[in-house]
Amino acid sequence: MAVDERLTHATVTWLDPSAALGGGHAGAADSGDGRTPRDGTATDDEDAYLVAAMASAALAAAEARAGFGDGMSLNDRKVTVDGAATEAAEKILGRAPFRIRVAAGEGERDDSPGAHTGQWLGLPDEGSPVIDGVFDYVDGTELAATDQPGALALGGFGSGVRPVPDLQAYAALAPTHALRGLDIMARPEDGVVPLLERIAAAVGKSPDELTVSTHSLASKPMHRTLIDLMRGRVRQVLVPERVTVEPPYLLSLAGLSEPRIDSMIGAIGLSELAFAAGLVDLVAPELGFVFRLASVTGPRAEPGLTSLDALFKFSEDEEVALRAGGWRKDRQYTSEDLVRPGTSRAATLFAVTDNPALGLRGPEPRGGDVAHVEGFLVKPAARIGSIRLSYRR
């Protein structure tokens, strides 16, 4: 069954993990009629709808840039991109022959377009099978709105995702066997050195051998002190130049990007953390996150801070949202509290703009009769399909 009437051709190349960085592959499945292949190398209906929805979101977000007018504000451009991606993705997901409960999404806190926690998509029949969905129709909206590389359309399906409010977390990636022994509740700048030492011991390295990814400094300088402390202890700290988009760093664990990270430490949106935890469950289940809940309004109220102190200054509305979901700001959690191990079914990501880290081309916003969308489908046991879809304009 074709799930998108604009889709004319689909090619899936299943990658050989041992040769991923060299472009190795196990073979291609070609479906010229626009259907996701169903021959054993490919996927079921869930994957078909997930792939079609996220690819459609990526294409719509890219094409939305063609409609930007002179003098259009950055915020209006971002809303336009998010709105186009949301409409395109939910048109596909709304036709899915199963129920989708959105467990994590973005946009609710700002009343902007996007998937919202608690939203239902797909079949309205309450007796239908239910799948948990985690969606960020455009991760890196500012990148898309300014035609900068790195924006992605992200989506994941699972059966054990705990719903999250549209807030943040302070998190660290480490081997699962070490997570319970890590202290994430200390003030980040005071606790990062012992945190790095414990992570290094858990991965069998010294701290000065670690490669750690973290948050960008472009929008707010609050990670500056943390980054300086880490740079004094580890081999390499990877700091995004403009906007933080985590999946390329996490896919280094499957050999799809370089360098391979040993950890990821810093602030991350809860919806992004839910997607990241699901992705790690698929490609590197021996790893996981330890995290504590964090505020969005706190850093916005103190944008000039060079520490993470404002992360833990919650507004009254944020505290209400935490209590409503059974979350507590005074305790730490692990990935198991967010995504039950072994329950992630699939994750997919498609380029909205070019993504050099993953070797993906973004769709051209205009011109030609055919548009191409590139991305990956990630399945359990790090089974990864490189996907190229062609759409009729």
Phi, psi and omega in degrees: 000124175286129184259355177216118186294341179277344185283124183249336184204140179222132175234129177241123176247115181278121188279148171271111185305327182290344182236017188302317183290339177265007179080017181293156179209158181264348179145156183250144173244121187247128179235090186292344181269009176087007179263148173291131183301149184231035191256021180100329174274351187245224200221177178261188183300324180302312181295321180300315181288323178296312180299311183298320182292314183287325176294320178295322177297317180297316180294316180297320179296319179294316182291334180298333181296334180293342182263004180293131178265161177299135179081003179291129183292158178299319180298318179294324177296317180296318178296320179298315180296311180298320180296317180295317180294319180296313180300316182293313182295316186284341171297320179285309183297329179294340179264001183298141181276036177203166181269139179240119174263119178286113180267339180204130178203175183238153174117337185298320185294333181253008182053042180249166182299148179150175175283139182241136178305133181094350178289148177244137179228163179086207184299135178280349182295118183292346177272357181284157176301143182248132177239139175278132179244139174236119187226138165224095190299331170218105173268116188095047183301322179297323177297317179294318184291337181249011177057044176255152182292151170115348181286140183226151168259123187241140174205146179216150175241143176202186179229010181215045182260125177279128180300142182233148172286166182276068180234204182235178173216157165254121193222159174219139177267134182200167174302141184300327183291344182257350190301317184293340181267001180266140179258107179259357184273345176294156172307127188310316182291333178277330187260354188290326181293309175297329177297314179297322180295319180290321178295317179300315179298322182291329180264003177075032179230169169270156182306325183284004174257356186281146167246122187234132173262153182212196187269151177293154174260358190295317185276321179215146182273014191295339178272001190300311181295318178300315180297317179299319178296317180292321180297335177281354186238330189247170182291316185208134172246120181267114183244114179303143185289320187238299186229142182276118175232107194284326189306321178302324177292317181293328179285352169297336178293339178254008178082015182269349177212168180226152354282164178286129180275153172261333180202166174224125184225130177148187179283145179206140176300145181298324178292320176296324178293321177298317177295316181298318180295321176294320179295316178295324177301329181277319189256335183209067186295350175283353178248162177194180181249145163249138185206162170231155182288149183219159184271155168262319185289329180302304178297328178294328181283339181228067188291344184269356183297145175252017174232172182264015183303321184291345178301334189250022175254094187273144172281166178299319179297322179293320178296321177298317180297321178296313181297322181297329180265003180076019179265151179235140181276350185256019177218161178257156183232168172234174179308325181299333179282348184249312179230113181299129184306136177081007183256356177287130182264319183192153171223148178219149177215136180232144182287126171272319170235170181307143178231088182301326182299325181255001180069032182251142173262135174279156178295146172289135184292340181201167174093143177081164180270344184230139175244144181244138179235133184238143179186197181226146167248126183247127182242170180304156181064031177057035174275117190234129176252128173274126190241137171229121182245143177245134183237141172284128179279000000 
